[in-house]
Coordinates of C-alpha atoms in Angstrom, one line a residue:
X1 CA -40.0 -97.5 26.8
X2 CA -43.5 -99.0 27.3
X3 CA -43.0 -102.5 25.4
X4 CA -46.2 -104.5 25.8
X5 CA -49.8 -105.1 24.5
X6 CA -50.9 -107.0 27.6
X7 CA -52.3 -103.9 30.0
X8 CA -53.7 -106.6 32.0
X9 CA -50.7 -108.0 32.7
X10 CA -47.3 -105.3 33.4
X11 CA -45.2 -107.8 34.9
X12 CA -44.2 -108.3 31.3
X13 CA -43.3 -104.4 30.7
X14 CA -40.0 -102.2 31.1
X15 CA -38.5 -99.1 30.4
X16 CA -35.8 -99.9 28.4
X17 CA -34.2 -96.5 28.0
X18 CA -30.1 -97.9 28.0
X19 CA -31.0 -101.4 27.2
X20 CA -29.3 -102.2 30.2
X21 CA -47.2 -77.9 64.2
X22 CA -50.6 -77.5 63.2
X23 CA -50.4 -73.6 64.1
X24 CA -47.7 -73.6 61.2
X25 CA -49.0 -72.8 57.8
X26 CA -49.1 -75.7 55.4
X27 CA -48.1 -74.0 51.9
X28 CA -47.6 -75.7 48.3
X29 CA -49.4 -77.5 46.4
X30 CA -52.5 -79.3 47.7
X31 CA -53.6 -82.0 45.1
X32 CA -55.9 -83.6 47.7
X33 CA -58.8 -81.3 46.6
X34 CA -58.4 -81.7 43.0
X35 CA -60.3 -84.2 40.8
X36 CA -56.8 -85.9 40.5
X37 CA -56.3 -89.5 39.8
X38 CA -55.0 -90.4 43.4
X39 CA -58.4 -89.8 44.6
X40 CA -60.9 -91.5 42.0
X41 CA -60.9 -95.0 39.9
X42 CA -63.2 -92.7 37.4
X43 CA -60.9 -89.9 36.6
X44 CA -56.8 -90.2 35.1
X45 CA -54.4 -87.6 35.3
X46 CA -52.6 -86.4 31.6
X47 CA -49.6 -84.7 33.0
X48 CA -51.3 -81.7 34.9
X49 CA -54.9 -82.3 33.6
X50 CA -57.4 -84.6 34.1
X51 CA -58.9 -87.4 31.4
X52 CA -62.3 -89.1 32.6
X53 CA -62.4 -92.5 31.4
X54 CA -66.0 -92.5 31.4
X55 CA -69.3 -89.9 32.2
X56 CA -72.5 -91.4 31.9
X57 CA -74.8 -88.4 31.4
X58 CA -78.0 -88.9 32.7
X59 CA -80.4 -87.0 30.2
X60 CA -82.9 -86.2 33.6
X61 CA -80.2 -83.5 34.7
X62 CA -79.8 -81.9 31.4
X63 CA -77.3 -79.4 31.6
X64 CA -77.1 -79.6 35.6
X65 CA -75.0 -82.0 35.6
X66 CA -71.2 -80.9 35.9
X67 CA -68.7 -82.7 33.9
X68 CA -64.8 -82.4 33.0
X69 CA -63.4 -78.4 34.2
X70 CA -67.2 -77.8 35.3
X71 CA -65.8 -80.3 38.4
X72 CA -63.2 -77.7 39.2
X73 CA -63.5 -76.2 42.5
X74 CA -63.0 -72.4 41.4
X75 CA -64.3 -73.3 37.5
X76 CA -65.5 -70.2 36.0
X77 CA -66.8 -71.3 32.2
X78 CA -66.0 -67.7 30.9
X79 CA -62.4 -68.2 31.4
X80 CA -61.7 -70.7 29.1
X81 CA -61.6 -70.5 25.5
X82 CA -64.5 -72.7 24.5
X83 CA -62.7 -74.9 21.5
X84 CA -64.8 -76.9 19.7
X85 CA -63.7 -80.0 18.3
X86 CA -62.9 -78.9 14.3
X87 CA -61.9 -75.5 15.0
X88 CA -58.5 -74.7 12.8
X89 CA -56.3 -73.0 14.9
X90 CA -53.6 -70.3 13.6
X91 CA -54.6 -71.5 10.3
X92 CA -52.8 -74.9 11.1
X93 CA -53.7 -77.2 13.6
X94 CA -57.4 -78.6 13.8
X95 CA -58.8 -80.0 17.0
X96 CA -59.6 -83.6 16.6
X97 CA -60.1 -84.9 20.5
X98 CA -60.0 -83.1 23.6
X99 CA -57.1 -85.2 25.9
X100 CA -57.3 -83.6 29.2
X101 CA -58.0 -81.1 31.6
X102 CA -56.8 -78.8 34.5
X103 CA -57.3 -75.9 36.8
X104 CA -55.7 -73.5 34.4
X105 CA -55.5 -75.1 31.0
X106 CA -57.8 -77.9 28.4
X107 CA -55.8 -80.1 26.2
X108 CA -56.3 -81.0 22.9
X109 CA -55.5 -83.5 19.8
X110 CA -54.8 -81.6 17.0
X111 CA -53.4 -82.7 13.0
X112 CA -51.1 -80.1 12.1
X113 CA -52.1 -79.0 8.6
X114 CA -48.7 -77.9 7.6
X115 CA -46.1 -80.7 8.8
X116 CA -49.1 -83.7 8.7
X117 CA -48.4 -84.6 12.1
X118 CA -50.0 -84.7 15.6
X119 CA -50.0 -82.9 18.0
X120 CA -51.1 -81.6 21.1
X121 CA -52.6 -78.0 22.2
X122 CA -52.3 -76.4 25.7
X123 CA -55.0 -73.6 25.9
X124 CA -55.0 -71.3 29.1
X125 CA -57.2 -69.8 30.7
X126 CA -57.0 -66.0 30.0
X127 CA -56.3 -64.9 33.5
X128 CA -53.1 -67.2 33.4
X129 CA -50.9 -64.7 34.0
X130 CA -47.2 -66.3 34.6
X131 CA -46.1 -68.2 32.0
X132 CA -42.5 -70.2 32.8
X133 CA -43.1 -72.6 30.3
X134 CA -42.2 -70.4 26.8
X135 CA -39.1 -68.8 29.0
X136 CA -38.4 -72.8 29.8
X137 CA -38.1 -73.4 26.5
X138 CA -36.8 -69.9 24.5
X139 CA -33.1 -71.3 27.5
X140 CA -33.2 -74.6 26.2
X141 CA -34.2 -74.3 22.8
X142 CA -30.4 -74.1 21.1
X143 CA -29.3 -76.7 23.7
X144 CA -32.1 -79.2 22.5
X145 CA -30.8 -79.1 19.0
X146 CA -27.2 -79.0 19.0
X147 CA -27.0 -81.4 22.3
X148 CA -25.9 -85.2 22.2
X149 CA -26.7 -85.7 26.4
X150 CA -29.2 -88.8 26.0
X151 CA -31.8 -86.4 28.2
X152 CA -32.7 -83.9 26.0
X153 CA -35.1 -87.0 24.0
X154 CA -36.2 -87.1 27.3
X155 CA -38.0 -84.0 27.9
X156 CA -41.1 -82.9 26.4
X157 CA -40.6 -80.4 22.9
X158 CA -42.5 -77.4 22.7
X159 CA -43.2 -76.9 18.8
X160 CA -45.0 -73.6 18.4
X161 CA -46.7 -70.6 20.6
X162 CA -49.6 -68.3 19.8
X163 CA -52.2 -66.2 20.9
X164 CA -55.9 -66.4 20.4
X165 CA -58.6 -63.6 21.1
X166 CA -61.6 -65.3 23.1
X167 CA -65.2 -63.8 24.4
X168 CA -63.6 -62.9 27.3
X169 CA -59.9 -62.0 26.4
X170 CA -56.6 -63.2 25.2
X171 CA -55.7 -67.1 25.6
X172 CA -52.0 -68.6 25.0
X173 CA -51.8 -71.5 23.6
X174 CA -48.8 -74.3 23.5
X175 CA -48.3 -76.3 20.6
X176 CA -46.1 -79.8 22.2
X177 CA -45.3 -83.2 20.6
X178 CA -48.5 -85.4 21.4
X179 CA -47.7 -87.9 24.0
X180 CA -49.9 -90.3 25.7
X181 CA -50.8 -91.0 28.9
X182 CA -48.5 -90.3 32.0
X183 CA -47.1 -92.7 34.4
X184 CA -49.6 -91.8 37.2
X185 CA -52.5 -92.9 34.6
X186 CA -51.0 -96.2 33.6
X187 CA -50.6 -97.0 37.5
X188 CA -54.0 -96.1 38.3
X189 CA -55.5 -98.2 35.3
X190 CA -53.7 -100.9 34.9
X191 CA -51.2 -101.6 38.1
X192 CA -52.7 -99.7 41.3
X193 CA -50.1 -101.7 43.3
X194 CA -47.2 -100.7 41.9
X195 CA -45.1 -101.4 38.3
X196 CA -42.6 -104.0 38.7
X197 CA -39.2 -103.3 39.7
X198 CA -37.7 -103.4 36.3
X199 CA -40.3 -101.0 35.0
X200 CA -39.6 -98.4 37.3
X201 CA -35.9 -99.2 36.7
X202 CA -36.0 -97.8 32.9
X203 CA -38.3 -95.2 34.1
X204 CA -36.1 -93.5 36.6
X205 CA -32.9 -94.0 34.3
X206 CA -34.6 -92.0 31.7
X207 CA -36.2 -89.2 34.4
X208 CA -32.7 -88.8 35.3
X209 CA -31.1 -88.4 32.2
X210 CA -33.8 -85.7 31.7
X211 CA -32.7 -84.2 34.9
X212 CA -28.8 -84.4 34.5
X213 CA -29.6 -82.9 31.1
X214 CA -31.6 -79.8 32.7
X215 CA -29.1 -79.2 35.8
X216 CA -25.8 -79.6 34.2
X217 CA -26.5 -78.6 30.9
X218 CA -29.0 -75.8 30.8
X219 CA -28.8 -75.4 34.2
X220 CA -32.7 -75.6 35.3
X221 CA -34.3 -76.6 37.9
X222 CA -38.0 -78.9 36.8
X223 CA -39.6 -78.7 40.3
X224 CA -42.5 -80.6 39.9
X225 CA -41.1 -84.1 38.8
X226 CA -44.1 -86.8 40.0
X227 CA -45.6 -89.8 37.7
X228 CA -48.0 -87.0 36.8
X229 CA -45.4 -85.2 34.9
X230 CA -43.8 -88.2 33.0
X231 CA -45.4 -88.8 29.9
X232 CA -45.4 -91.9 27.8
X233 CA -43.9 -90.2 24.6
X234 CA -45.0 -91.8 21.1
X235 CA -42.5 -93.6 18.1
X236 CA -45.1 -93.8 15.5
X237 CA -47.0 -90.6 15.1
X238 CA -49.4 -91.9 13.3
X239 CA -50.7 -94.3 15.7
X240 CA -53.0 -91.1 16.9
X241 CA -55.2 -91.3 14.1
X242 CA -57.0 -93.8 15.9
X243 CA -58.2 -91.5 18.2
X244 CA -59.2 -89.4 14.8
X245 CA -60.7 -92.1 14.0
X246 CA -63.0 -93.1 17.0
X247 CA -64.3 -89.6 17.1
X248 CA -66.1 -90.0 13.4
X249 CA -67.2 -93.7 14.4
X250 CA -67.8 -92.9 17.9
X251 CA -67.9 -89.3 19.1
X252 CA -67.3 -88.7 22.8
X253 CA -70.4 -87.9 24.6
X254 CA -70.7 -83.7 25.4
X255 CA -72.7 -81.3 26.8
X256 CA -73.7 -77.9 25.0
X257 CA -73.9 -75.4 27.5
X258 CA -74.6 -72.5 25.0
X259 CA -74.4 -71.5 21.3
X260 CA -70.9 -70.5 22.0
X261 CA -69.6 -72.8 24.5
X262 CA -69.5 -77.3 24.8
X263 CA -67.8 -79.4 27.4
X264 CA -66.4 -82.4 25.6
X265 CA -65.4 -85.5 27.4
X266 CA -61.3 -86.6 27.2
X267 CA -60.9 -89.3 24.8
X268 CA -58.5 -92.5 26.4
X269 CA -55.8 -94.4 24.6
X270 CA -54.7 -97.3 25.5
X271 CA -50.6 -97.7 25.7
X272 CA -48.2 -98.3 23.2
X273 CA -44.6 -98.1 23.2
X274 CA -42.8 -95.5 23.7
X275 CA -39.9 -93.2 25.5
X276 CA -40.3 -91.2 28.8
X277 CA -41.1 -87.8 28.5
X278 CA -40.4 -85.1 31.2
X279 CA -43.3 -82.7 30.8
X280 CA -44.8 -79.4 32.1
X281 CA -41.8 -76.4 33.0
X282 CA -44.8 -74.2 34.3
X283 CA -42.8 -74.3 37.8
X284 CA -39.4 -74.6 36.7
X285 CA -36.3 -71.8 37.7
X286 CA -33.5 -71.1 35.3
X287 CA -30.3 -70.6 37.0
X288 CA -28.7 -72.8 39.7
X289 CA -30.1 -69.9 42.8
X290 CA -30.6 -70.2 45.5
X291 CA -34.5 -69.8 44.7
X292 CA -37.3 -69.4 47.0
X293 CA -40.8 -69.5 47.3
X294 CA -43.5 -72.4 47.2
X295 CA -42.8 -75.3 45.1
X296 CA -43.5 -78.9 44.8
X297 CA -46.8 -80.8 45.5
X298 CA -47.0 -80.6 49.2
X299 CA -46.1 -84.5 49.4
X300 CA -43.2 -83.7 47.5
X301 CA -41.8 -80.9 49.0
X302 CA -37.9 -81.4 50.2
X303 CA -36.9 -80.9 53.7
X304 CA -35.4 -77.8 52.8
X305 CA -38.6 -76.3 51.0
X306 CA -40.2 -77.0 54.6
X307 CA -37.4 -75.3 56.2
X308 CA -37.9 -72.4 54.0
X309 CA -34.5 -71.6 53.0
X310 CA -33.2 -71.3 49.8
X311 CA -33.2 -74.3 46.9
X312 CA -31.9 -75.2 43.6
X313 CA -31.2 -78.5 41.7
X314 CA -31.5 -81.1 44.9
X315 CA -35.2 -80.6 45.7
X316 CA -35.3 -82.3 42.1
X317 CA -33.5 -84.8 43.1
X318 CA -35.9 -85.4 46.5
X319 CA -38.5 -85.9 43.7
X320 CA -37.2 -88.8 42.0
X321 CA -36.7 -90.5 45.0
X322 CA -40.0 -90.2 45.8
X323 CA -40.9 -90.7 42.3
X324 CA -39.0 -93.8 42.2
X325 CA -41.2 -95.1 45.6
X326 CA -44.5 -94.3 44.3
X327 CA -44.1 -95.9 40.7
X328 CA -43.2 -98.7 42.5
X329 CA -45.0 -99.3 46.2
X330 CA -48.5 -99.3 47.0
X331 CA -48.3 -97.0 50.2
X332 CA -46.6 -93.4 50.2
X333 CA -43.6 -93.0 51.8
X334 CA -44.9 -89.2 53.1
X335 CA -48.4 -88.1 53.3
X336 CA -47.8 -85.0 54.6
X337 CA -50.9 -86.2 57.2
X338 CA -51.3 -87.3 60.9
X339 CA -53.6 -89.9 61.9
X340 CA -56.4 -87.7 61.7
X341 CA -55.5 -86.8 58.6
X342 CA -54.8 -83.2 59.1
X343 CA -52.6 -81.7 56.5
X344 CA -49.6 -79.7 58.0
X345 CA -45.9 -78.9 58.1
X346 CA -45.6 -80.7 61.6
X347 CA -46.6 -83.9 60.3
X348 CA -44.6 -83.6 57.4
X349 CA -41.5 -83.2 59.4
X350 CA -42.6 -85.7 62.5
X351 CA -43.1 -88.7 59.0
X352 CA -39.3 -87.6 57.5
X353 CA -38.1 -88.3 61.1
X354 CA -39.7 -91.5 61.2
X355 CA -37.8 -92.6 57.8
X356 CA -34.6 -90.6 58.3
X357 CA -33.9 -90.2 61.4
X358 CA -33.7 -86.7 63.3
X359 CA -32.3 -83.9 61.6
X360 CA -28.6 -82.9 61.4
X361 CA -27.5 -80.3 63.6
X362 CA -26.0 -78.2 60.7
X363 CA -29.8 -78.5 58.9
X364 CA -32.2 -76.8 61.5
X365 CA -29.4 -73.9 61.7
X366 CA -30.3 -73.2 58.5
X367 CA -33.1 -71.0 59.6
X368 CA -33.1 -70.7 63.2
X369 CA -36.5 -68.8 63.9
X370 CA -38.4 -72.0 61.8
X371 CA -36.4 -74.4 63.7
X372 CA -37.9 -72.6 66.7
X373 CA -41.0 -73.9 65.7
X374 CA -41.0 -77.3 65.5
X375 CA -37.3 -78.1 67.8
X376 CA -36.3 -76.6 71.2
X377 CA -33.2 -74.8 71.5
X378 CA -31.2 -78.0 71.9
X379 CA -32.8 -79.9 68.7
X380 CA -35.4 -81.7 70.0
X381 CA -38.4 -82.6 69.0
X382 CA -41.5 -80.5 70.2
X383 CA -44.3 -82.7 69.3
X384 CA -46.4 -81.1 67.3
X385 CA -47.0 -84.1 65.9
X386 CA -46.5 -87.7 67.3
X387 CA -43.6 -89.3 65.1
X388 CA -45.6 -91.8 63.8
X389 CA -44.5 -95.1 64.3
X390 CA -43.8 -98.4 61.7
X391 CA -43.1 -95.2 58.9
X392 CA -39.9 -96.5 58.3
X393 CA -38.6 -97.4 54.8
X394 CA -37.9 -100.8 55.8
X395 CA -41.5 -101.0 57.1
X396 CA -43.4 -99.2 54.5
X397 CA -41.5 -101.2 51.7
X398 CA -43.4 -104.4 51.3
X399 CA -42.9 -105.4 47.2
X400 CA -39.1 -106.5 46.8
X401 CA -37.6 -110.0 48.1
X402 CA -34.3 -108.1 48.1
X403 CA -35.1 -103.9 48.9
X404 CA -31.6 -103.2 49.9
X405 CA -30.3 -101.9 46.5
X406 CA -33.8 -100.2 46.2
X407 CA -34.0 -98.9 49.4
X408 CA -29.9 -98.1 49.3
X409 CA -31.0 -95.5 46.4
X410 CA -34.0 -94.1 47.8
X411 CA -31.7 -92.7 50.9
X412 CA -29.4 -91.3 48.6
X413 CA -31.9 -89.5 47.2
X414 CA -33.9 -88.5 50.2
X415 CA -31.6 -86.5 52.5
X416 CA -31.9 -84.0 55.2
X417 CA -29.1 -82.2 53.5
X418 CA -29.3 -81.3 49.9
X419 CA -25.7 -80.8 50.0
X420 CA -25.2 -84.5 50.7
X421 CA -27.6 -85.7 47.6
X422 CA -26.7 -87.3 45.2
X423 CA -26.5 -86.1 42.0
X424 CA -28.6 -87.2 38.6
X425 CA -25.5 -88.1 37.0
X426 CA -23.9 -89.9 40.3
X427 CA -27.5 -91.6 40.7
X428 CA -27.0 -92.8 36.8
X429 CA -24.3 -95.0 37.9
X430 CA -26.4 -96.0 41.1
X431 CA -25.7 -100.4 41.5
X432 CA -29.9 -100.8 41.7
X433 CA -30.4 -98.8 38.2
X434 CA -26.6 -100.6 36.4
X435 CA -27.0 -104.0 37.9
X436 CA -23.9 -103.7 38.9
X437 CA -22.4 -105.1 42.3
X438 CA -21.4 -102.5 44.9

C-alpha cells in the first residue's frame, strides 16, 4: 500500500501488502512514439492512457492547438464518443472528470447513481474491434467471488458493461473500480530515480500474488504487466469527491471543437493510500497454450516472444522481473536499442547476451530457421549487433549497497528458458521479497 503524505519525500513509503539484425522485423509494441510518460515531464501515464498534468492554452491558436487524444499520432476525432462532462450514462453513472487517455479508449470519473460510489468509465473507440477484456473477466468472474488466494484483491474489478450509440457508431464502455494513479506516474512525478527498495518490495509481492492468482487459479496469462498497468487502488471511496469537487471550484481548462464534440483536460490526484491493482486484460490469453502472436511492449518482450515460438505463463513472469528493475533503478536493463538508437530484434538479443550470458543450446533449437538469423550453425553470434559492453546487471545496477538478493531475484526471473523460471508462487517465497536468509 501507498502509506505517506510526503510525495516529496518516498523514502518514507512502502507497499505493505503482507506486512512483512536490423534486416529482422521488430514487432510488438512500440511505446517510443506515443505521448507516454517515459518520454515527457508534462504528460503521466493512467494505466494505458495518458493524464497531462498541465496544458496552457494559448488563446492566439484558438482551436489549432492540439491537446489530450488530438496528440495521438493516428487521432481521428470522429471515432471517439465525445462525453461531456455531466452526461448520465446508462441511466447511472454521470461523468464528473475525465482521468485519462489512449490510443483506443478516454477515461472517465463517474458517481454511480445507483450504488453512491465512484467509479471509473473506459469508453472505446467504435472501431475497437477485439475486446479481451469482458472475456477476461466473464473466466474469472466466479473465481473472484468465491476465492480466498490473497491475489484476487489484487487485480482490477470490472463492475458493469454496456453499449452506447455515438455519431459515428457503437462504443463499449467498461465500468471498473476507480483507482488512482499507476506506478509509472508516481515514479515520473515524484521519484524519477527509482522508489526505494522497500517500496518496490510490497509492490512486487502484491503483482505476484495477482499473478500466482491468474496462472494457477484461473489459469491466465496478463501479458502486459509494466508500472503502467499497476494501479494504486483506493480504501476510502469517497476520497474521489475531491476531484468532484475541484471541477465545480476549479473546472479543467477545455477546448470546444464543435457543438457536438470538447476535448477536456485529465484531472491529477495526488496519492493516498492504497492496495496494488493489476489492471488492463486487453492482451491477456485464457488457457495455459502454448499461444502465439505479438505481445508485450517491445522492451518487455521475453526471449522466447523474440524467438517466436510458443508462450504461456513465463513471459509474465519475464515482466516482473523487469518490472521489479524499473520501479526501482534509474537506467533500463533492455532498451531494445543500439547505440544509434535503432530499434530492432538484433539489439534486443545482442543487450540479453550482455546480462545473461549466451543462449542455451536447447533455446535457439527452439526454432531453427530464426536462430539462423541472428546465430551460425554452431551458436555463435553473428553480429548484427555489437553486444554492447558494461550492460551487465552488476553494471547497470547502481542504487543498492547490497544488490545480491536483488539482483539474485531478477535472474530468476529473467531466463533464457521459460522452463527454468521461476514461478509467482516460488518467487513469493524469494529471500529478497521474505527477508529471510538463504
Amino acid at each position: 500500500m501507498f502509506a505517506s503524505d510526503d510525495y516529496g519525500n518516498l523514502a518514507r513509503t512502502s507497499f505493505c501488502i503482507s506486512n512483512t539484425a536490423k534486416h529482422a522485423s521488430y514487432q510488438g509494441k512500440d511505446t517510443s512514439g506515443d505521448n507516454s510518460a517515459f518520454q515527457s515531464e508534462d504528460v503521466l501515464a493512467m494505466g494505458e492512457h495518458h493524464i497531462v498534468v498541465e496544458v496552457v492554452l494559448n488563446p492566439a491558436t484558438g482551436n489549432d492547438q492540439r491537446v489530450e487524444e488530438e496528440e495521438l499520432p493516428d487521432y481521428r476525432a470522429e471515432r471517439f464518443y465525445p462525453v461531456r462532462l455531466g452526461e448520465v450514462f446508462h441511466n447511472r453513472y454521470q461523468i464528473v472528470a475525465k482521468l485519462g487517455f489512449g490510443s483506443s479508449s478516454t477515461t472517465w470519473l463517474a458517481r454511480d447513481l445507483i450504488a453512491r460510489q465512484y467509479v471509473a468509465l473506459k469508453v472505446y473507440v467504435h472501431t475497437s474491434s477485439v475486446h479481451r477484456e469482458i472475456p477476461f473477466y466473464h473466466h474469472i468472474a466466479s473465481r473472484i467471488a468465491d476465492s480466498s488466494h490473497r491475489g484476487r484483491n489484487n487485480t482490477r474489478r470490472l463492475l458493469d458493461s454496456f453499449e452506447v450509440n455515438g455519431p459515428h457508431g457503437k462504443h463499449i464502455i467498461l465500468v471498473f473500480e476507480a483507482a488512482q494513479m499507476s506506478l509509472r506516474d508516481m515514479r515520473v512525478v515524484f521519484r524519477r530515480d527509482g522508489f526505494d527498495e522497500d517500496f518496490v518490495k510490497g509492490a512486487i509481492i502484491e503483482l505476484l500474488q495477482a499473478s500466482d492468482f491468474l496462472h494457477s487459479e484461473r489459469e491466465v496469462g496478463h501479458t502486459d504487466i509494466h508500472p503502467g498497468n499497476m494501479l494504486l487502488g483506493i480504501y476510502d471511496n469517497n476520497l474521489l469527491k475531491n476531484l468532484e469537487e475541484k471541477e465545480s471550484t476549479s473546472p479543467v481548462p477545455r477546448k470546444p471543437v464543435s457543438s457536438s464534440r470538447t476535448i477536456y483536460l485529465s484531472r491529477f490526484m495526488r496519492p493516498k493510500e492504497g492496495p496494488m491493482l493489476l489492471s488492463d486484460f486487453g492482451e491477456a490469453r485464457i488457457g495455459p497454450g502454448p499461444h502465439g502472436g505479438d505481445i508485450m511492449p517491445l522492451e518487455y518482450r521475453a526471449p522466447e516472444t523474440l524467438l517466436y515460438v510458443g508462450w504461456s505463463y513465463p513471459v509474465d513472469i519475464w515482466s516482473v522481473g523487469l518490472t521489479a528493475w524499473d520501479l526501482l533503478e534509474p537506467k533500463r536493463l533492455f532498451t531494445a536499442r543500439d547505440e544509434d538508437g535503432d530499434l530492432y530484434d538484433a539489439a534486443h538479443f545482442a543487450q540479453l547476451i550482455a546480462a545473461l550470458g549466451p543462449p542455451p543450446p536447447k533455446f535457439l533449437a527452439k526454432n531453427p530457421s530464426r536462430k539462423a538469423d541472428f546465430w551460425d550453425a554452431q551458436g555463435n553470434w553473428l553480429g548484427l549487433a555489437p553486444i554492447p559492453e558494461g550492460r551487465t546487471m552488476e553494471a547497470l545496477e547502481t542504487r543498492l549497497e547490497d544488490n545480491s538478493g536483488f539482483l539474485r531475484f531478477i535472474r530468476r526471473a529473467l531466463t533464457w528458458m521459460p522452463e527454468t523460471r521461476a514461478t509467482a508462487k516460488e518467487l513469493l517465497q524469494d529471500t529478497w521479497l521474505t527477508g529471510k536468509k538463504a
